[in-house]
mmCIF file with all atom_site columns, C-alpha atoms in Angstrom:
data_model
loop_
_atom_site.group_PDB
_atom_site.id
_atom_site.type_symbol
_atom_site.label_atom_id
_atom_site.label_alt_id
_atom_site.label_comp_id
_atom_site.label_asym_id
_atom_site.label_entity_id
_atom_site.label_seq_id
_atom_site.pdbx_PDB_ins_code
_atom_site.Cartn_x
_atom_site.Cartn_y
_atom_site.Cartn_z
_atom_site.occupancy
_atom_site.B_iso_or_equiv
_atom_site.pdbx_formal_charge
_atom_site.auth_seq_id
_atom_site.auth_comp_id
_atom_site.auth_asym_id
_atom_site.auth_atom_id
_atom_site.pdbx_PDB_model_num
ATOM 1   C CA . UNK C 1 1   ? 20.772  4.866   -54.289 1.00 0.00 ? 201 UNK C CA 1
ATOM 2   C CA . UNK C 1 2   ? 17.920  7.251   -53.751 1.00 0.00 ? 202 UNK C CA 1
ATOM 3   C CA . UNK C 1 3   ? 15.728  4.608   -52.512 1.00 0.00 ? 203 UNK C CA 1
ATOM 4   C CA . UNK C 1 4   ? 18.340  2.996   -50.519 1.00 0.00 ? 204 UNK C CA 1
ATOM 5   C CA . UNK C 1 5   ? 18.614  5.621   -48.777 1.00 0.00 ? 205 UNK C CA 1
ATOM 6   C CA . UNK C 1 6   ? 14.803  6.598   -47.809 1.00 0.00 ? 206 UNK C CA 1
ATOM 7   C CA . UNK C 1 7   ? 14.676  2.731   -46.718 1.00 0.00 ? 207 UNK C CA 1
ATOM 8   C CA . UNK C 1 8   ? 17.630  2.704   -44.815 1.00 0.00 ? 208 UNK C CA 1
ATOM 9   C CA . UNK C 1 9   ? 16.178  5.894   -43.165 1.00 0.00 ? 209 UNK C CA 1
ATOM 10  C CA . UNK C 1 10  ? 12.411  4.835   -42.167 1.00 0.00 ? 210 UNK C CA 1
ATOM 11  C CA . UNK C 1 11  ? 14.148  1.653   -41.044 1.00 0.00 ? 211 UNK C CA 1
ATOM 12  C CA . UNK C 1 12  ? 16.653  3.838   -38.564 1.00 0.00 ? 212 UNK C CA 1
ATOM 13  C CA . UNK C 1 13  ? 13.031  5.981   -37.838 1.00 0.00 ? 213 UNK C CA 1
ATOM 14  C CA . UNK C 1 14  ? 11.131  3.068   -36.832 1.00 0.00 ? 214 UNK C CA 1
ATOM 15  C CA . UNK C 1 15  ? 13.657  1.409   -34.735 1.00 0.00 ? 215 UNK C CA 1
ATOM 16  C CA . UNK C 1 16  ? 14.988  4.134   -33.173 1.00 0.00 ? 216 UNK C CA 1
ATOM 17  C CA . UNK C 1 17  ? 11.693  6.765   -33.547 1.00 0.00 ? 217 UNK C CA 1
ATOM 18  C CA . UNK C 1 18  ? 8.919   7.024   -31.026 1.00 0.00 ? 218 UNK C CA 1
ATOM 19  C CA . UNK C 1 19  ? 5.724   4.710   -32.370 1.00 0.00 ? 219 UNK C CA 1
ATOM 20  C CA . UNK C 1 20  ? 3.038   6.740   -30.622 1.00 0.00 ? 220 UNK C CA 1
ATOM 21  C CA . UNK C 1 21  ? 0.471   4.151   -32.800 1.00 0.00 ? 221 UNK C CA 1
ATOM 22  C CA . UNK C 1 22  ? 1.664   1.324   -30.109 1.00 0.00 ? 222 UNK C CA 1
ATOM 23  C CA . UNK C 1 23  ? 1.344   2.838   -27.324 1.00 0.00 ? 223 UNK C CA 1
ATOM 24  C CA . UNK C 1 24  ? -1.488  3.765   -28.242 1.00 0.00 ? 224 UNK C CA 1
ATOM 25  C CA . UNK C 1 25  ? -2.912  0.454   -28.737 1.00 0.00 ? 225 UNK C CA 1
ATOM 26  C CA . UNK C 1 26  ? -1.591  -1.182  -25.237 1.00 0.00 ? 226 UNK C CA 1
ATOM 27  C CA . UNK C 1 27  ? -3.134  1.683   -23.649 1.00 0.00 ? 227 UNK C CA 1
ATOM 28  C CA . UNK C 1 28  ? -6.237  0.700   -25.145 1.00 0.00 ? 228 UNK C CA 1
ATOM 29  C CA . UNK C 1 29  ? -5.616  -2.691  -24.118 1.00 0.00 ? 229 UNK C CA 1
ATOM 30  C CA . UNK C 1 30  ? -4.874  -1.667  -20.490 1.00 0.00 ? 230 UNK C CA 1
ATOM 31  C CA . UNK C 1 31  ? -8.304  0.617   -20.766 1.00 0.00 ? 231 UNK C CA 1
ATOM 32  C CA . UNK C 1 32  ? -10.011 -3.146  -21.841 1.00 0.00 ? 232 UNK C CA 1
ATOM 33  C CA . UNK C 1 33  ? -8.789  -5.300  -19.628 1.00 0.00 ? 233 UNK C CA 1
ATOM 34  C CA . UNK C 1 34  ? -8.422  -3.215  -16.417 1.00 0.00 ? 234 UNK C CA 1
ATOM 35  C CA . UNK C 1 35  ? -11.857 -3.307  -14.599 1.00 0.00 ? 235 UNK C CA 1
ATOM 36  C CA . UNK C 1 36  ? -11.842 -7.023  -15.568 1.00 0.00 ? 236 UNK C CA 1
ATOM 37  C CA . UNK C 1 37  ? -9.970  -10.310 -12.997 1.00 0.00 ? 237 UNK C CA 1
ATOM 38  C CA . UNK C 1 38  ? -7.487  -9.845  -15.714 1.00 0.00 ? 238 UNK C CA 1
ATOM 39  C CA . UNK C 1 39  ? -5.155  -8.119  -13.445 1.00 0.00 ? 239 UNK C CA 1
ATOM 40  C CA . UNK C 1 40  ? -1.625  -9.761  -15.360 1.00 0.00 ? 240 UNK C CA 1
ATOM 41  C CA . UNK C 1 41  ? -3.109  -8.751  -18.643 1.00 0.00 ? 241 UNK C CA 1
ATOM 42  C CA . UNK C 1 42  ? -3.047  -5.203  -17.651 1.00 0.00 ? 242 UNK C CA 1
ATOM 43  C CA . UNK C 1 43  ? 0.512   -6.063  -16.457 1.00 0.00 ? 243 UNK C CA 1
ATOM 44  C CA . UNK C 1 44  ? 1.504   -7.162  -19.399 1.00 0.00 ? 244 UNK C CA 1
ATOM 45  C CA . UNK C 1 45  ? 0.216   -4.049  -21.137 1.00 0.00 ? 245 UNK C CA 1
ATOM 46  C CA . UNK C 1 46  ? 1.849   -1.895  -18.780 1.00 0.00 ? 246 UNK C CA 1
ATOM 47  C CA . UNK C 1 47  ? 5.364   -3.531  -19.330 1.00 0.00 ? 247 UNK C CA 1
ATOM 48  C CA . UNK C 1 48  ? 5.085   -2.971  -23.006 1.00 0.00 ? 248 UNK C CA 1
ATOM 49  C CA . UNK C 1 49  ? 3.780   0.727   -23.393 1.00 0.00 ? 249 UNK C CA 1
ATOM 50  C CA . UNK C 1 50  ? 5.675   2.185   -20.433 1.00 0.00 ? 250 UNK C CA 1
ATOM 51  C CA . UNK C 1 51  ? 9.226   2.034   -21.630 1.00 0.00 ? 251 UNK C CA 1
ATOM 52  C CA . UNK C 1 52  ? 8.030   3.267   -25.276 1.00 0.00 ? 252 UNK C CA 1
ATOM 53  C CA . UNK C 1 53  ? 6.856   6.593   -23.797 1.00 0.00 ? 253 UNK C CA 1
ATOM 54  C CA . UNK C 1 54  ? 9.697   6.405   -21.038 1.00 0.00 ? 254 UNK C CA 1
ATOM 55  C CA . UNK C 1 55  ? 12.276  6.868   -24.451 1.00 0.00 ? 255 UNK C CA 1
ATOM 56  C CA . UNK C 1 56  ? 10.082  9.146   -25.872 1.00 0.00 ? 256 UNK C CA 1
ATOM 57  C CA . UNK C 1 57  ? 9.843   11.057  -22.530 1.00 0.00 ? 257 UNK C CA 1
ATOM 58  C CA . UNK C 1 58  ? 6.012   11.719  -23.477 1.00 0.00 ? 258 UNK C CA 1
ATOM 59  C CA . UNK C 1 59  ? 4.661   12.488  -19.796 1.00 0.00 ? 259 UNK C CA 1
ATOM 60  C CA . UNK C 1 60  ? 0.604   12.704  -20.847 1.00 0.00 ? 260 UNK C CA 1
ATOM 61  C CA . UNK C 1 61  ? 1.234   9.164   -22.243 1.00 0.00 ? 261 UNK C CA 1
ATOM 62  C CA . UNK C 1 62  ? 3.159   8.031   -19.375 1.00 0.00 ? 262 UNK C CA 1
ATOM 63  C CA . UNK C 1 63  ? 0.598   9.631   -16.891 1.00 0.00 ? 263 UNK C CA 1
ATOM 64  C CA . UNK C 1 64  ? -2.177  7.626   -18.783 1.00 0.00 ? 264 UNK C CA 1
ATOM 65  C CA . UNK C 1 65  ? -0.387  4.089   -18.412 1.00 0.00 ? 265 UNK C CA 1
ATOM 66  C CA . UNK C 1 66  ? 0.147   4.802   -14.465 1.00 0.00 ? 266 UNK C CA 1
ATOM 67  C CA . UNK C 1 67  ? -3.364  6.288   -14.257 1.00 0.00 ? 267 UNK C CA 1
ATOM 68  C CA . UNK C 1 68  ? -4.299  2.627   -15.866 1.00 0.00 ? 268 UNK C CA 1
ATOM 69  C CA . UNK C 1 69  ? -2.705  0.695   -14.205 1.00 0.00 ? 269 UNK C CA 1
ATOM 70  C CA . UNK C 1 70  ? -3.897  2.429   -10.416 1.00 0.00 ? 270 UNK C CA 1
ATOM 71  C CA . UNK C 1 71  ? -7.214  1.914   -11.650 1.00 0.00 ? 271 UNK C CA 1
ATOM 72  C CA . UNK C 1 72  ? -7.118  -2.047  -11.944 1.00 0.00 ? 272 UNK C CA 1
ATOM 73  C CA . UNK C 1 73  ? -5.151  -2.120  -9.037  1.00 0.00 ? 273 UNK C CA 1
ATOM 74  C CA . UNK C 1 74  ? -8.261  -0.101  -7.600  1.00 0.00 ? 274 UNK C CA 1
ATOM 75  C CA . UNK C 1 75  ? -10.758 -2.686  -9.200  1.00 0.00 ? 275 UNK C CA 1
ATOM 76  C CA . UNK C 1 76  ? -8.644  -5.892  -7.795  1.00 0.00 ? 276 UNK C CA 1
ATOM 77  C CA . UNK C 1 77  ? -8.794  -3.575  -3.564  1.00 0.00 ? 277 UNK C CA 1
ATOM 78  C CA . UNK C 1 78  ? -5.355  -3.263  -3.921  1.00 0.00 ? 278 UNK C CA 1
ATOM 79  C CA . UNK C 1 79  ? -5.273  0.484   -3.042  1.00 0.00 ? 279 UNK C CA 1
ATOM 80  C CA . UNK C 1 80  ? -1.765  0.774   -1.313  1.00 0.00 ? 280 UNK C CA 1
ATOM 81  C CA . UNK C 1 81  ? -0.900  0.379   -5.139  1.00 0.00 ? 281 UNK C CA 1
ATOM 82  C CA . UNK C 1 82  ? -3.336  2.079   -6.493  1.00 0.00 ? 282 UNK C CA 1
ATOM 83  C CA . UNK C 1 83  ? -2.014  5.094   -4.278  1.00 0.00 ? 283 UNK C CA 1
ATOM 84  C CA . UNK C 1 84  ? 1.064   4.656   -5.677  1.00 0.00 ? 284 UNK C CA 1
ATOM 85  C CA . UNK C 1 85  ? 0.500   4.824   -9.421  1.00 0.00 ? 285 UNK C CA 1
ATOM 86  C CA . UNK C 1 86  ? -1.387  7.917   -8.673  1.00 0.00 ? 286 UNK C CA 1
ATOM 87  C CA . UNK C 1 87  ? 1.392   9.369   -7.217  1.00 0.00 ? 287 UNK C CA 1
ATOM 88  C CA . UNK C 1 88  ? 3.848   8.830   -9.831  1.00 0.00 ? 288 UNK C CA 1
ATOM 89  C CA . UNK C 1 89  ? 0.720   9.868   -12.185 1.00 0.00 ? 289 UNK C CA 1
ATOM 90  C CA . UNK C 1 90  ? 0.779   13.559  -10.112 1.00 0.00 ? 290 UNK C CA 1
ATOM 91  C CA . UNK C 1 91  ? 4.831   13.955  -11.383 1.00 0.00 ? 291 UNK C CA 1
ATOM 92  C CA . UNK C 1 92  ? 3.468   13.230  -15.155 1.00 0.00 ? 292 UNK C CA 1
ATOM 93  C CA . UNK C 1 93  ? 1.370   16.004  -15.742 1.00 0.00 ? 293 UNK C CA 1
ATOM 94  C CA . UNK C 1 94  ? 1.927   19.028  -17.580 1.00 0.00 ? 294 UNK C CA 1
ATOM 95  C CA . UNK C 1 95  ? 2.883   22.337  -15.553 1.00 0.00 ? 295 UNK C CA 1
ATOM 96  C CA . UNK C 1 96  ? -0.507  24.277  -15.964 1.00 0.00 ? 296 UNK C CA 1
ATOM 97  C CA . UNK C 1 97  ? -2.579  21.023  -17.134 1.00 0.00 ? 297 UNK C CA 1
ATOM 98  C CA . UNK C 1 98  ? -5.287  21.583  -14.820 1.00 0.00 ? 298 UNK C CA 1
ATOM 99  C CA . UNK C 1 99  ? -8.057  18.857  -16.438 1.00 0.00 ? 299 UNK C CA 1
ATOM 100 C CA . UNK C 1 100 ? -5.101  15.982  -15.861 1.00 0.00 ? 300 UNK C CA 1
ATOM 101 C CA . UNK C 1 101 ? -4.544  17.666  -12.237 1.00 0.00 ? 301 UNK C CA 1
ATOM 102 C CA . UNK C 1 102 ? -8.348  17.653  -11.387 1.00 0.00 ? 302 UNK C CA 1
ATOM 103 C CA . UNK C 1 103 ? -9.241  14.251  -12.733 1.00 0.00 ? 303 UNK C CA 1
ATOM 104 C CA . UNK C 1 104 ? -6.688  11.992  -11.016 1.00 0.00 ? 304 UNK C CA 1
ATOM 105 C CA . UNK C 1 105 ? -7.026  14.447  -7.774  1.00 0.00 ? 305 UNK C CA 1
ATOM 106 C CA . UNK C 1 106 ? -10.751 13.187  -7.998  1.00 0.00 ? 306 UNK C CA 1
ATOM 107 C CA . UNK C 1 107 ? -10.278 9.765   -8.868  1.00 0.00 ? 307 UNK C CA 1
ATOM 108 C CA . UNK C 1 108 ? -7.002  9.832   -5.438  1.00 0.00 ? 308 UNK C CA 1
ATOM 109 C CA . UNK C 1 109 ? -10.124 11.310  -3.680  1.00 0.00 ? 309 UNK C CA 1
ATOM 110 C CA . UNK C 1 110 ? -12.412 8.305   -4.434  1.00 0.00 ? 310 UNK C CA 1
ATOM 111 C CA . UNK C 1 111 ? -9.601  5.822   -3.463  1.00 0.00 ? 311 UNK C CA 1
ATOM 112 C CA . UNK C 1 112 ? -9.531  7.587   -0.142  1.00 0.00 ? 312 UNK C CA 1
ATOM 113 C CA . UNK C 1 113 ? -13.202 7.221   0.380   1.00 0.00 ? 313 UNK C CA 1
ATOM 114 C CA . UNK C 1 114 ? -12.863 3.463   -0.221  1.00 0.00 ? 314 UNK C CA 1
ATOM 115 C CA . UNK C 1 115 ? -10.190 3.386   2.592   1.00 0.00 ? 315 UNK C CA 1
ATOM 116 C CA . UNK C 1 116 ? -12.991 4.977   4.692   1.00 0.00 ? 316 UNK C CA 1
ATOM 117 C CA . UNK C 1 117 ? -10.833 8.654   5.247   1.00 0.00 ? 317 UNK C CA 1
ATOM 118 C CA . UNK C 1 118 ? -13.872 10.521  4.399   1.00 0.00 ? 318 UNK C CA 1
ATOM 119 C CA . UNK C 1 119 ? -11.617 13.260  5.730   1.00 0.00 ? 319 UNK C CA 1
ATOM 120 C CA . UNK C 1 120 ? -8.470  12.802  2.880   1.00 0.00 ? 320 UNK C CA 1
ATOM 121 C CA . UNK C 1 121 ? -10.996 12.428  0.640   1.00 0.00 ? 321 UNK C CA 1
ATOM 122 C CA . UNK C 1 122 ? -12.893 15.591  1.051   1.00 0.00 ? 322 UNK C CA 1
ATOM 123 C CA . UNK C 1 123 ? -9.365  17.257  0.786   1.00 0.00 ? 323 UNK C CA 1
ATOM 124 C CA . UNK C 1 124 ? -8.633  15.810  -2.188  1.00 0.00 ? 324 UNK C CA 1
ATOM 125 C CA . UNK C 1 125 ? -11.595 16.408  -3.917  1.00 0.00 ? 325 UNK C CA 1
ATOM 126 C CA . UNK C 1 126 ? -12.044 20.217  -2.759  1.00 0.00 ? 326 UNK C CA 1
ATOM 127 C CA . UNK C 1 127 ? -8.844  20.692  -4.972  1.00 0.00 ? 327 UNK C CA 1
ATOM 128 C CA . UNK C 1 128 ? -9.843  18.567  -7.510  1.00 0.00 ? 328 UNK C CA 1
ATOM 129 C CA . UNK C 1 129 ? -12.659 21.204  -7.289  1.00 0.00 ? 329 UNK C CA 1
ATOM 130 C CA . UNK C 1 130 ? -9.965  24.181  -7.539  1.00 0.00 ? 330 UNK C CA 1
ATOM 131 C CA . UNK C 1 131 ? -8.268  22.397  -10.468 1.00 0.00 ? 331 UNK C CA 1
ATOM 132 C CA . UNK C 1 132 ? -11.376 22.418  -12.657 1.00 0.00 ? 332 UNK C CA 1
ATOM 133 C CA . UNK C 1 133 ? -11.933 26.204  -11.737 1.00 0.00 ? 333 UNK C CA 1
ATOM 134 C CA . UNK C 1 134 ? -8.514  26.644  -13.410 1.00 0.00 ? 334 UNK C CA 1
ATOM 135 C CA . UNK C 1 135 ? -9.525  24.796  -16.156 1.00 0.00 ? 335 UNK C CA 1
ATOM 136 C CA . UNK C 1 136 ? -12.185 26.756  -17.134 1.00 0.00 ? 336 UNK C CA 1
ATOM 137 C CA . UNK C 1 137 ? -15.117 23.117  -17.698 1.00 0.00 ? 337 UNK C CA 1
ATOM 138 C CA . UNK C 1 138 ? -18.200 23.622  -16.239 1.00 0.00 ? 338 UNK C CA 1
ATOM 139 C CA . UNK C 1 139 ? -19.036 19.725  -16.464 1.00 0.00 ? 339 UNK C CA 1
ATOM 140 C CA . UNK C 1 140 ? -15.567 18.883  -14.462 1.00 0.00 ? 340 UNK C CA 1
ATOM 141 C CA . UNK C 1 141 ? -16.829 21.562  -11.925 1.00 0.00 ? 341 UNK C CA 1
ATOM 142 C CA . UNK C 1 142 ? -19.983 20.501  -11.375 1.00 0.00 ? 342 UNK C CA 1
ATOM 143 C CA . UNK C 1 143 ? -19.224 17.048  -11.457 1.00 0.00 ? 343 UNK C CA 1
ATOM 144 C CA . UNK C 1 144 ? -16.552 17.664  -8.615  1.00 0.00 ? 344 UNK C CA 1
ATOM 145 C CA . UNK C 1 145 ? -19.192 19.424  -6.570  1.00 0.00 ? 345 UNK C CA 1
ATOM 146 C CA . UNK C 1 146 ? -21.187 16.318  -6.354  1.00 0.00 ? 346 UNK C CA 1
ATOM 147 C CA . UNK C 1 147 ? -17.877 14.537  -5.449  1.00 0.00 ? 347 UNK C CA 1
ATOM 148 C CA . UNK C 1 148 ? -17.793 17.132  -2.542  1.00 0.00 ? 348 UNK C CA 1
ATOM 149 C CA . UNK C 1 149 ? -20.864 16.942  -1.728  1.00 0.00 ? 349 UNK C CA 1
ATOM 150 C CA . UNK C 1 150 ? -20.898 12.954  -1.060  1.00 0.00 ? 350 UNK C CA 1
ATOM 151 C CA . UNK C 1 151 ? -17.865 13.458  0.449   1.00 0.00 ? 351 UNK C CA 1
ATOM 152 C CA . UNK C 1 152 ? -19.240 15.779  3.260   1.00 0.00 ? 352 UNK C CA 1
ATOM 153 C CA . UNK C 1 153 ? -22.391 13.852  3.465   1.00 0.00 ? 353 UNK C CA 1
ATOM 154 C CA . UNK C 1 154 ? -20.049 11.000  4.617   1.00 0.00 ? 354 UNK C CA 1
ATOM 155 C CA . UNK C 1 155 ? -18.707 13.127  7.239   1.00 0.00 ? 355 UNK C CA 1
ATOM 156 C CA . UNK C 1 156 ? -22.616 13.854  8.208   1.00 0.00 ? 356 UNK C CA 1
ATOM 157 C CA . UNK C 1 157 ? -21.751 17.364  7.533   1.00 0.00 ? 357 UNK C CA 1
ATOM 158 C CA . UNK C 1 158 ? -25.377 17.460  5.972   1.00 0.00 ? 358 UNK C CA 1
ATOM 159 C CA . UNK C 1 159 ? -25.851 21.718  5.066   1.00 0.00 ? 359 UNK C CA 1
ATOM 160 C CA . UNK C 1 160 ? -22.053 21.700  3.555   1.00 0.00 ? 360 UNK C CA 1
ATOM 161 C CA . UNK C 1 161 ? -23.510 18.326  2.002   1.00 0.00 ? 361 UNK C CA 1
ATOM 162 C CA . UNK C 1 162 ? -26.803 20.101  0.688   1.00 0.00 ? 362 UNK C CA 1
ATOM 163 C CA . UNK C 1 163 ? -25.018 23.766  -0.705  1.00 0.00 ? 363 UNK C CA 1
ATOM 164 C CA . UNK C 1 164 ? -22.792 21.652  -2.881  1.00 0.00 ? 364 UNK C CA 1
ATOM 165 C CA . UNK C 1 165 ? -25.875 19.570  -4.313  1.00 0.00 ? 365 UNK C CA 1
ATOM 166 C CA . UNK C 1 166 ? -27.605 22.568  -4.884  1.00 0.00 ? 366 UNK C CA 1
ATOM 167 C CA . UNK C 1 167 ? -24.167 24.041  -6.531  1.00 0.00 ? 367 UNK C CA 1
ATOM 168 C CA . UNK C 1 168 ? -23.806 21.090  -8.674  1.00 0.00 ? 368 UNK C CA 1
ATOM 169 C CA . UNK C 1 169 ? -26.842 21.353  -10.385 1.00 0.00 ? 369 UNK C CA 1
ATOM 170 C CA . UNK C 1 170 ? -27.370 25.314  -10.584 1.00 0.00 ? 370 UNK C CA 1
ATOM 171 C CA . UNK C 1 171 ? -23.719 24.920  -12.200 1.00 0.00 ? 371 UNK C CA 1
ATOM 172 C CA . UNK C 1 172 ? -25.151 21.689  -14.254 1.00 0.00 ? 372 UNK C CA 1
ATOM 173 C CA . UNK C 1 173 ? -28.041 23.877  -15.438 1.00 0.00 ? 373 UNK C CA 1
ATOM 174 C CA . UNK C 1 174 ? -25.837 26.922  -16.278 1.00 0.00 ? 374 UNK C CA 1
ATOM 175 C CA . UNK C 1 175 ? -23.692 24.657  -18.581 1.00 0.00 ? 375 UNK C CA 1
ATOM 176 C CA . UNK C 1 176 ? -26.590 23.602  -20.762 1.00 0.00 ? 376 UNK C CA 1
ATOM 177 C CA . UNK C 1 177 ? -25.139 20.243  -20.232 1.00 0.00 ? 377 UNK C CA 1
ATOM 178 C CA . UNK C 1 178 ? -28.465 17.831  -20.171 1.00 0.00 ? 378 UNK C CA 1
ATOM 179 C CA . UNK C 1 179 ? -26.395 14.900  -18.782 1.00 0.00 ? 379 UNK C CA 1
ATOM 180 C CA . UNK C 1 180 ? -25.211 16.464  -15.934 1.00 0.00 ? 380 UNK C CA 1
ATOM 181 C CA . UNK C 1 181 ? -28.418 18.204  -15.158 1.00 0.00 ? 381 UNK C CA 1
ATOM 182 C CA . UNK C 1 182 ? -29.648 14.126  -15.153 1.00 0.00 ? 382 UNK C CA 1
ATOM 183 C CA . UNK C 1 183 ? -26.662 13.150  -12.962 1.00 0.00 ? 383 UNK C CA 1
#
């Protein structure tokens, strides 16, 4: 009866449990296949994971699958869409996540600059800037200062340009991180 039970009970668990192990995997598939022409393959992906992690209401896995799915939009110029999924990405994170806040603020500000508003972008990326400040990672900060940096050398604002360089790689060197002293 014992054993009835415990199989009868990981049966219930499976069906009705959250299987973090696929969603992990489709993820993984969405990571493979979205910089590739396979945009329905990341589709497909999506359409699996997204209602798994919907049920379990787990927002950083949910934020993930939009945040995959922008970027192959991104990688096929559909950026309207891209925009979009970053948006709904924004309403996933964690109150007080500032890493999750400051990466897809950097990666909105990118999209911008490929829609040639050099000005939205610079906005977006001085608080993707602010966000890794909160966060406390020197690497995220000084990698955002180059984003700000090659966002005001777009808008030929050359000495704003050239202090954020020079910010990005005093920061870089503070860090002791060699790769972003090389970046």
């Amino acid at each position: 009866m014992l054993i009835l039970f415990c199989v009868l009970g990981f049966t219930h668990l499976h069906a009705n449990g959250y299987d973090s192990t696929r969603v992990k995997n489709y993820q993984k598939k969405m990571v493979e296949f979205r910089y590739t022409r396979y945009l329905d393959s990341v589709l497909h992906y999506f359409s699996m994971a997204k209602p798994l992690a919907q049920n379990a209401h787990d927002s950083v896995a949910l934020f993930w699958i939009h945040k995959n799915m922008g970027d192959a939009y991104e990688h096929h110029q559909h950026l309207d869409s891209t925009l979009h999924y970053y948006e709904i990405c924004g309403s996933l994170i964690p109150k007080g996540n500032h890493t999750l806040t400051s990466f897809l603020l950097g990666d909105k500000a990118y999209t911008y600059q490929l829609l040639y508003d050099y000005e939205k972008s610079t906005e977006l990326s001085l608080q993707a800037l602010d966000a890794a400040y909160l966060a406390g990672d020197s690497t995220m900060v000084a990698s955002n200062m180059l984003s700000v940096a090659g966002d005001y050398s777009f808008l030929k604002m050359l000495p704003q340009a050239s202090r954020y360089y020079q910010k990005s790689i005093q920061t870089s060197v503070r860090s002791g991180n060699p790769i972003m002293v090389e970046y």
